[in-house]
PDB file of C-alpha atoms and ligand atoms in Angstrom:
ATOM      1  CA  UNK A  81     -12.790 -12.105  28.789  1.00 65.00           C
ATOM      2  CA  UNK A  82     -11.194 -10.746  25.606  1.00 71.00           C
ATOM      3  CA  UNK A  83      -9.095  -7.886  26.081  1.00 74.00           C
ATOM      4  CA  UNK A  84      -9.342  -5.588  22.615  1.00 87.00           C
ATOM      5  CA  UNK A  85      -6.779  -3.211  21.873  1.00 91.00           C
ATOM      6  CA  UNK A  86      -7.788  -0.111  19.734  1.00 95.00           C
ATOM      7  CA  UNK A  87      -5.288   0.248  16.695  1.00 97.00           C
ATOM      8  CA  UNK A  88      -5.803   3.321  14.527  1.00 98.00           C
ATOM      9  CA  UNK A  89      -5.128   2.926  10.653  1.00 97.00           C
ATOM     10  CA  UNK A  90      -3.660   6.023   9.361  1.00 97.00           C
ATOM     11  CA  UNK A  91      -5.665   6.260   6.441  1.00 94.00           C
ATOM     12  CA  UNK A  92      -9.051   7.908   5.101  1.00 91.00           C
ATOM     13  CA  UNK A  93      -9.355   5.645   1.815  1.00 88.00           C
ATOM     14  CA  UNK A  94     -12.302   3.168   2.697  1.00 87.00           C
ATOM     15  CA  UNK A  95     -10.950   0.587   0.013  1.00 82.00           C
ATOM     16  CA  UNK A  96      -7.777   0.064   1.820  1.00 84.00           C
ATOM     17  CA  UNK A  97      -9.115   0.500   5.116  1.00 90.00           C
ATOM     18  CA  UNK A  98     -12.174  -3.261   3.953  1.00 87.00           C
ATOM     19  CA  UNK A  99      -9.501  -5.285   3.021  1.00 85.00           C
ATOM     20  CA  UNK A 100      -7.565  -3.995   6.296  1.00 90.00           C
ATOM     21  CA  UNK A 101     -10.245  -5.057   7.996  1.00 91.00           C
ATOM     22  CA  UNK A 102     -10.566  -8.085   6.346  1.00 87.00           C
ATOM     23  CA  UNK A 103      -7.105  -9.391   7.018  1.00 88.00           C
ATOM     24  CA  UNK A 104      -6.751  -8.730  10.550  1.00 91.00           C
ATOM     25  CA  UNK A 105     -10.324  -9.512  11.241  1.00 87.00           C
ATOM     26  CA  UNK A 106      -9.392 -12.492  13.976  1.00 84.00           C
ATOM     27  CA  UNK A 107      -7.307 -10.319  15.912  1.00 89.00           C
ATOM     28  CA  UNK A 108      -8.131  -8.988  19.188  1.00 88.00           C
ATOM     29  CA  UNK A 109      -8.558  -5.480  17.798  1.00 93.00           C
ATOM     30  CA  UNK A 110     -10.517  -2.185  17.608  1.00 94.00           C
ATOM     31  CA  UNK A 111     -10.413  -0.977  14.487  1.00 96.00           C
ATOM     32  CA  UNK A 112     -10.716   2.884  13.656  1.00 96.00           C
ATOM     33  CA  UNK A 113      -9.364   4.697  10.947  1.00 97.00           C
ATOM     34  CA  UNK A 114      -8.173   8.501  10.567  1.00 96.00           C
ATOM     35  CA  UNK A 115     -11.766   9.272   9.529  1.00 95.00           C
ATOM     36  CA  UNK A 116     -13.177   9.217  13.225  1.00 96.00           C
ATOM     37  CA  UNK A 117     -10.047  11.139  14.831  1.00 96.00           C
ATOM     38  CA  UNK A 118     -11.566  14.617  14.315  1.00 94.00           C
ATOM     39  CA  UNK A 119      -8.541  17.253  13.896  1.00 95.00           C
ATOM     40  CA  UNK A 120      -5.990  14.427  12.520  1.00 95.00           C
ATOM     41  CA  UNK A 121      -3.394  16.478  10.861  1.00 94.00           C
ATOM     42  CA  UNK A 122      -2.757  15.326   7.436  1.00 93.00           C
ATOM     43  CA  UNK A 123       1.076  13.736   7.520  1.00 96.00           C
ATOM     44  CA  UNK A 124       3.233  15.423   4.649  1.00 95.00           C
ATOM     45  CA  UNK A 125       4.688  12.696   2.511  1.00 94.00           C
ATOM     46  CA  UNK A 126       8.158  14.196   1.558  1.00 96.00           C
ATOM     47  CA  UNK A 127      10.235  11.540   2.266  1.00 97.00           C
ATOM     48  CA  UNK A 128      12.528  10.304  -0.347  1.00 97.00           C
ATOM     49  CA  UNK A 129      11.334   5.894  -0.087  1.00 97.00           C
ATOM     50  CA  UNK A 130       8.039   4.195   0.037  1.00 98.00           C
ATOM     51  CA  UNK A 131       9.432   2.740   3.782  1.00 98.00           C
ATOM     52  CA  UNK A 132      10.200   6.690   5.356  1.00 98.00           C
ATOM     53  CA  UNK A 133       7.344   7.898   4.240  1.00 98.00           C
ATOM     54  CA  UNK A 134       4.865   4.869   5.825  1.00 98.00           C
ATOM     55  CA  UNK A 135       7.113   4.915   8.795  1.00 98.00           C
ATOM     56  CA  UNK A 136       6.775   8.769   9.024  1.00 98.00           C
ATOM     57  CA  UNK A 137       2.798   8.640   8.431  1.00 98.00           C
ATOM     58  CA  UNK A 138       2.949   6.045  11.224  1.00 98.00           C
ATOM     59  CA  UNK A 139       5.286   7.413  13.866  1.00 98.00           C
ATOM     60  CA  UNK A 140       3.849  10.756  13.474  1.00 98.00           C
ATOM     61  CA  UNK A 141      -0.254   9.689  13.950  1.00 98.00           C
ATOM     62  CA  UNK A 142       0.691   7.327  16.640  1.00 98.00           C
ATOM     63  CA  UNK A 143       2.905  10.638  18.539  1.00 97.00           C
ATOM     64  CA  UNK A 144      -0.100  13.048  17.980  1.00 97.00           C
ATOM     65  CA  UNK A 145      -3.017  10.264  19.207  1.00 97.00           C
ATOM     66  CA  UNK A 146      -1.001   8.630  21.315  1.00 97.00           C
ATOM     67  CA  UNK A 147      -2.618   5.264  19.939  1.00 97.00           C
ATOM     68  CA  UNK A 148      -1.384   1.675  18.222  1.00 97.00           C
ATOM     69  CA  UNK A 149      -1.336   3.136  14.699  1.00 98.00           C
ATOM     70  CA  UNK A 150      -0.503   1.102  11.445  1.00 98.00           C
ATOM     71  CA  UNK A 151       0.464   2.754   8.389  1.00 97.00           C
ATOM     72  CA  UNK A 152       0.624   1.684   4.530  1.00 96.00           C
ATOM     73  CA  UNK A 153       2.289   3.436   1.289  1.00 96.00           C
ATOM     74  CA  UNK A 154       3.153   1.773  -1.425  1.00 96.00           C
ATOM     75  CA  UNK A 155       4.495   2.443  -5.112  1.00 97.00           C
ATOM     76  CA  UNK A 156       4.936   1.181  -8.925  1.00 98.00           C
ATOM     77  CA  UNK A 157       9.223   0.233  -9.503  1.00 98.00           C
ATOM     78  CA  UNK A 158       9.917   0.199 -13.185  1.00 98.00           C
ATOM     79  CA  UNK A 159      13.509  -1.119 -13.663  1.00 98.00           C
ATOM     80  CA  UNK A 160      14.063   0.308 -17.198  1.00 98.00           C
ATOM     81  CA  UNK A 161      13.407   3.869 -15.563  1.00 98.00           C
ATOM     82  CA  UNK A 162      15.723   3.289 -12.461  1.00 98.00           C
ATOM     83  CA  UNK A 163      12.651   2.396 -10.167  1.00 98.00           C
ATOM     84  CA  UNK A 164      10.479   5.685 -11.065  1.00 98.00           C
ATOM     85  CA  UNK A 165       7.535   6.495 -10.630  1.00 98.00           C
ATOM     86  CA  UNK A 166       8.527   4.503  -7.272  1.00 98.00           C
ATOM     87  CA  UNK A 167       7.758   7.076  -4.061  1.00 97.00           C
ATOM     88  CA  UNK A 168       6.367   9.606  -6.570  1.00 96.00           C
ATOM     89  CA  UNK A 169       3.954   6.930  -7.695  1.00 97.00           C
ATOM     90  CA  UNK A 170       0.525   9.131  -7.227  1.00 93.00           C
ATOM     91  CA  UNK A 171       2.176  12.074  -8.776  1.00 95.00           C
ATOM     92  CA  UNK A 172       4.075  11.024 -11.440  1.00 97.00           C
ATOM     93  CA  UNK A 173       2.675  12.836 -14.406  1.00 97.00           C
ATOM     94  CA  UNK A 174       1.657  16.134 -11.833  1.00 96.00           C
ATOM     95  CA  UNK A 175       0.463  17.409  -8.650  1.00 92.00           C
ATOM     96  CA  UNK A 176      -3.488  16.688  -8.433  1.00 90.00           C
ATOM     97  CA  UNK A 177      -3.247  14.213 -11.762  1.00 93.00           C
ATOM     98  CA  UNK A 178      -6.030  11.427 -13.068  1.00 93.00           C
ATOM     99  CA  UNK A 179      -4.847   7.828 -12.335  1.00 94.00           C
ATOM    100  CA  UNK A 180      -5.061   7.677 -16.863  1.00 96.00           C
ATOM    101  CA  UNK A 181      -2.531  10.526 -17.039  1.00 97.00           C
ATOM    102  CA  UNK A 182       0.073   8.833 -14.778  1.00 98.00           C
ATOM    103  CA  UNK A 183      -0.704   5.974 -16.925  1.00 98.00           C
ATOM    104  CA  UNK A 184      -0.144   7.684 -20.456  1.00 98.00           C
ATOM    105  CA  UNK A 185       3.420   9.017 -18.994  1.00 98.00           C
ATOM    106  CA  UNK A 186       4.587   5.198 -17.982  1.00 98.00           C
ATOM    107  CA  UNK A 187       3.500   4.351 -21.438  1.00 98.00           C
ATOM    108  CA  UNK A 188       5.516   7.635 -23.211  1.00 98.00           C
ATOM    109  CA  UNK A 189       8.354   7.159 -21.262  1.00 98.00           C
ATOM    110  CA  UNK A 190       8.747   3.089 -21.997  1.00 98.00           C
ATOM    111  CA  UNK A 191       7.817   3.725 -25.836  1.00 98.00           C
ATOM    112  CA  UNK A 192      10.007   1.046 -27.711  1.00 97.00           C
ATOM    113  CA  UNK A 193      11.250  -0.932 -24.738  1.00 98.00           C
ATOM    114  CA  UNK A 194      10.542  -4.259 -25.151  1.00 98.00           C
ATOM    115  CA  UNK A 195       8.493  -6.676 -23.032  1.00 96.00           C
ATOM    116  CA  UNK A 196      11.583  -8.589 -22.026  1.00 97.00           C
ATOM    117  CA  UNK A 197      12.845  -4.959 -20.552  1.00 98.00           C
ATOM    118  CA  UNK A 198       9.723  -3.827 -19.058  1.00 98.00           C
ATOM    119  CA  UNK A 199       9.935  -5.736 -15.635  1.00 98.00           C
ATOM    120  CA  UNK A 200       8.714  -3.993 -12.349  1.00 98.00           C
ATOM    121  CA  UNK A 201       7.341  -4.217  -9.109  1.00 98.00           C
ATOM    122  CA  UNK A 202       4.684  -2.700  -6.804  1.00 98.00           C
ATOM    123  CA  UNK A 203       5.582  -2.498  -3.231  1.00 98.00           C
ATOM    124  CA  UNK A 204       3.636  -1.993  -0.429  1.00 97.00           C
ATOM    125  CA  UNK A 205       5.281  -1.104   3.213  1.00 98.00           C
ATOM    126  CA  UNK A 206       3.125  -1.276   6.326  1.00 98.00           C
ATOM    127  CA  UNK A 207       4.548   0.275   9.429  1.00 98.00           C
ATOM    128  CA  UNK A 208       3.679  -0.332  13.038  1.00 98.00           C
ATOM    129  CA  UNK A 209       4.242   2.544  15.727  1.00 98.00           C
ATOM    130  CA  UNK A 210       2.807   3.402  19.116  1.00 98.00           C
ATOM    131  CA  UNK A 211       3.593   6.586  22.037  1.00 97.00           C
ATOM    132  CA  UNK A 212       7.193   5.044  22.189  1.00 97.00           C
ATOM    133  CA  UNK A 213       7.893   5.633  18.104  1.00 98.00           C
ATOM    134  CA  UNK A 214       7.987   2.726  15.873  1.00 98.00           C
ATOM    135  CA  UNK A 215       7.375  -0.963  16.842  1.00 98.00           C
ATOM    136  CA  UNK A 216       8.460  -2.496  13.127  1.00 98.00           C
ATOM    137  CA  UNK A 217       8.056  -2.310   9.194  1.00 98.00           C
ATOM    138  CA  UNK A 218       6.886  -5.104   6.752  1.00 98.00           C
ATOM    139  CA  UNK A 219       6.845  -5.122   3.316  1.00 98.00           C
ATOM    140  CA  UNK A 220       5.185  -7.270   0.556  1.00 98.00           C
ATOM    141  CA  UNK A 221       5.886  -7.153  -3.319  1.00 98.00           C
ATOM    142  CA  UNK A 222       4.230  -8.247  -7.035  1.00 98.00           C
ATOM    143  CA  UNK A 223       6.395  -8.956  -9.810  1.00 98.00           C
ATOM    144  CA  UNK A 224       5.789  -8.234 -13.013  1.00 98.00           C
ATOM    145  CA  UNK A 225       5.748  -6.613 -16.196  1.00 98.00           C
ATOM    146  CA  UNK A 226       4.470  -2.945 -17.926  1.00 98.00           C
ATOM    147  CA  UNK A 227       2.551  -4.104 -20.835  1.00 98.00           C
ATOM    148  CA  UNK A 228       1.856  -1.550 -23.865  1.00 98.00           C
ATOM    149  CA  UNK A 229      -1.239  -0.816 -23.971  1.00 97.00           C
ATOM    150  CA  UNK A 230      -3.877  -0.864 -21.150  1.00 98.00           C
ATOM    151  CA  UNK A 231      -6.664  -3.608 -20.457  1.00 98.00           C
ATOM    152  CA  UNK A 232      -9.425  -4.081 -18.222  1.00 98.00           C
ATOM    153  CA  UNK A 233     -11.792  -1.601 -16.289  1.00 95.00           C
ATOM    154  CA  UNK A 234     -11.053  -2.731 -12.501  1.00 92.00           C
ATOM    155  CA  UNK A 235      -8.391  -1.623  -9.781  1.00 88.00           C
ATOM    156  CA  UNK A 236      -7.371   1.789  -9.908  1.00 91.00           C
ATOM    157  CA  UNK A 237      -3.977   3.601 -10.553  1.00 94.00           C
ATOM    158  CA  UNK A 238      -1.506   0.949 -12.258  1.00 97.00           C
ATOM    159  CA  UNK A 239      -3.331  -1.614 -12.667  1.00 96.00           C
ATOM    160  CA  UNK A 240      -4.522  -1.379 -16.502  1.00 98.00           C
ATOM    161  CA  UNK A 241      -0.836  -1.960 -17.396  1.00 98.00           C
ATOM    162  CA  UNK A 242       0.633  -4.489 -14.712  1.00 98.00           C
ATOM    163  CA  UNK A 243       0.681  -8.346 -15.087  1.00 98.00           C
ATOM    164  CA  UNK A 244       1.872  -9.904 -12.151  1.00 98.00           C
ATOM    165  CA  UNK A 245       3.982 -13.081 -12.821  1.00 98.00           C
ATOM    166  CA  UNK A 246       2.109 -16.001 -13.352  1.00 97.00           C
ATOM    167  CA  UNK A 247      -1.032 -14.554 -14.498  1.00 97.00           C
ATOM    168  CA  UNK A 248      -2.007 -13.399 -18.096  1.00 98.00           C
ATOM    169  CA  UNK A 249      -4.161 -11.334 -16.555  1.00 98.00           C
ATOM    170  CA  UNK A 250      -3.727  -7.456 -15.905  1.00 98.00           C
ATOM    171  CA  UNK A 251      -4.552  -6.345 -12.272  1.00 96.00           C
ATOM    172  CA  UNK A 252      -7.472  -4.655 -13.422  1.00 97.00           C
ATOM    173  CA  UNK A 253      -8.916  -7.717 -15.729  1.00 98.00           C
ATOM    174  CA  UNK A 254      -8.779  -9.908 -12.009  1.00 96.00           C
ATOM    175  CA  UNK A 255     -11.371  -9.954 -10.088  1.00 93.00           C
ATOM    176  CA  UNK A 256     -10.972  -8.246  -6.657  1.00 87.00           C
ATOM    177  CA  UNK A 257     -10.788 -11.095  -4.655  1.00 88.00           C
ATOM    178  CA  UNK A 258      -8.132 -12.569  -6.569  1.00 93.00           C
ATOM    179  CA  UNK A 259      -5.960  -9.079  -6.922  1.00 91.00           C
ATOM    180  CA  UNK A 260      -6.460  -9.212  -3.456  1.00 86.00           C
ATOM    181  CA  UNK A 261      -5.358 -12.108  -2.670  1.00 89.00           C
ATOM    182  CA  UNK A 262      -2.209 -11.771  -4.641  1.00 94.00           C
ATOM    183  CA  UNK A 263      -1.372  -8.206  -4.112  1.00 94.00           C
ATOM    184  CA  UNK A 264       2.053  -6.483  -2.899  1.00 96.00           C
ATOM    185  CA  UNK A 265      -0.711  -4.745  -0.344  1.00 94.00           C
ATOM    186  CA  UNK A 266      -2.303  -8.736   0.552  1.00 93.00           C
ATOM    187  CA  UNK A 267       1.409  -9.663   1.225  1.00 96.00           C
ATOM    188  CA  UNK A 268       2.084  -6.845   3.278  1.00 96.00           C
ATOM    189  CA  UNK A 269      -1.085  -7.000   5.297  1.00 93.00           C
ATOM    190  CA  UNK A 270      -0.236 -10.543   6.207  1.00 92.00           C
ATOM    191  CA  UNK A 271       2.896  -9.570   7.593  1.00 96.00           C
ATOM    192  CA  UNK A 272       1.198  -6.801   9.494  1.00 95.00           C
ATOM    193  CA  UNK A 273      -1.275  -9.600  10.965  1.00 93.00           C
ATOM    194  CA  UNK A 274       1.717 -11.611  12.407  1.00 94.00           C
ATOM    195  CA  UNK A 275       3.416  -8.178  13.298  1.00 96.00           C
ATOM    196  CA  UNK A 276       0.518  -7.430  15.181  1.00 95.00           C
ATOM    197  CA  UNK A 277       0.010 -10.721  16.727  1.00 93.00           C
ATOM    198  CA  UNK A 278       3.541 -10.545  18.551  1.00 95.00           C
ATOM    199  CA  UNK A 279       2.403  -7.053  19.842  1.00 95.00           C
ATOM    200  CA  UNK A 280      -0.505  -8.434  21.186  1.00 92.00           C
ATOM    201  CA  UNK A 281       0.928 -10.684  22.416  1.00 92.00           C
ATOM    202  CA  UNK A 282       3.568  -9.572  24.282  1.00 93.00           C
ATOM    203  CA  UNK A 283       1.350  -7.001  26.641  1.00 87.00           C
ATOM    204  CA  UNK A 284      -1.078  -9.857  27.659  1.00 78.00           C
TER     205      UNK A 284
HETATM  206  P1  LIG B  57      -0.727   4.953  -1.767  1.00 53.17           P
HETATM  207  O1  LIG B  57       0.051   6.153  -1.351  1.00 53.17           O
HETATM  208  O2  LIG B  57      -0.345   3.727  -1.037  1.00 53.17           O
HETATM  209  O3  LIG B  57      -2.205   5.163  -1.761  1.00 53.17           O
HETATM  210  O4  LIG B  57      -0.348   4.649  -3.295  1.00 53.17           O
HETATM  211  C1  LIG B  57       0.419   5.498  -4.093  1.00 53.17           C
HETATM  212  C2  LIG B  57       0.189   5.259  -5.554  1.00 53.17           C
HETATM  213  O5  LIG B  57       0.777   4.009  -5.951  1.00 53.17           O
HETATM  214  C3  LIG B  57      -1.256   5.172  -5.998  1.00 53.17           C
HETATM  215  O6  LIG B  57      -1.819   6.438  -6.222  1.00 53.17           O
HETATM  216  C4  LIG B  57      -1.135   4.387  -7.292  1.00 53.17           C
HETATM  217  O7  LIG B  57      -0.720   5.247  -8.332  1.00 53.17           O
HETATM  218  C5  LIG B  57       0.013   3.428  -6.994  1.00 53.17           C
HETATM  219  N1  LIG B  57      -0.516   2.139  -6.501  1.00 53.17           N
HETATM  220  C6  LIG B  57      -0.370   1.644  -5.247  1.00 53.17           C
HETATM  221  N2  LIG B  57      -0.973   0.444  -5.147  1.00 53.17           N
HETATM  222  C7  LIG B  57      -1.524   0.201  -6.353  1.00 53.17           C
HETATM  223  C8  LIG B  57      -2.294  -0.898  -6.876  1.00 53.17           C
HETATM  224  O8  LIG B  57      -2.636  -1.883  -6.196  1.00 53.17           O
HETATM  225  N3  LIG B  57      -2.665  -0.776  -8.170  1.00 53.17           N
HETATM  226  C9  LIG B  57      -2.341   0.274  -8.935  1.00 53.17           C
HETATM  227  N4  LIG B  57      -1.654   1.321  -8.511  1.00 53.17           N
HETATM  228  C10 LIG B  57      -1.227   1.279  -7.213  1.00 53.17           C
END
């Protein structure tokens, strides 16, 4: 008989939590996310990188439910501003901001930098912890580059202004399946499926 283990994403956003699903859907695993853990205290995100602050949200769900818990955070790296808005990615033009504001900022801030200059990165870390603390961290990235003005009506947050290489596309001008398919988030969540797949494997 198949034995399923219960692993608890540490997240309330129903968008990430699909394509979590999606990705590990061949495993031998429960999925539940923060939604049905009633009185799941929210995890502060203070931490200074992408990586402490999924490893925090991680270590600290898994410690309070005492359950397999897998946490994601991830982040826009622009190298002509020193990797901002980076771990302050959500924030970046304000506390409680609309994903078009943090948009207009990137734009104001890279005014007259050409394409050439105007690589970056998203990054998405997934970390892996249980009672004992953390099992492991994965990470997956897209290259690309900041165009100057936005296009397309899909994704949210970055998107409108991020080409990944090899596409002419902006991430919100793909379709979903594709974005997903190529995203820093896709790359990490594979990582998390083989991550997973030793864990499971190794308490058979
Ligand atoms: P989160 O903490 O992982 O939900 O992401 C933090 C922020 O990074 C988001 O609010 C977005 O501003 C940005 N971000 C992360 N992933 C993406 C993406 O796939 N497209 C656009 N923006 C993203």
């Amino acid at each position: 008989m198949r034995m399923f283990m219960k692993l608890l994403v540490a997240t309330r956003n129903k968008h990430k939590l699909r394509e979590i699903r999606e990705i590990l859907a061949e495993l031998d695993l429960d999925i539940v996310s923060a939604s049905d853990i009633p009185g799941l205290p929210e995890v502060v995100e203070d931490e200074s990188t992408i990586r402490d602050n999924a490893i925090k949200k991680a270590v600290e769900t898994a410690r309070f439910t005492k359950m397999l818990t897998l946490a994601d955070d991830s982040g826009l790296e622009v190298d002509a501003l020193k990797g901002a808005p980076g771990v302050h990615s959500a924030r970046y033009a304000g506390e409680e901001v609309s994903y078009p504001e943090n948009n207009k900022k990137l734009l104001r801030n890279l005014r007259g930098v050409p394409l050439e200059k105007r690589t970056a990165r998203f990054r998405c870390v997934a970390a892996l912890a249980d009672a004992n603390g953390l099992v492991d961290v994965v990470e997956g990235i897209s290259n690309g580059l900041i165009i100057e003005t936005e296009r397309g009506g899909g994704g949210f947050g970055y998107d409108p202004l991020f080409i990944a290489d090899g596409q002419v596309k902006t991430f919100a001008e793909l379709t979903p399946e594709v974005k997903n398919r190529i995203s820093h988030r896709a790359k990490a969540l594979h990582k998390a499926w083989a991550m997973l797949n030793r864990y499971l494997r190794e308490r058979q």
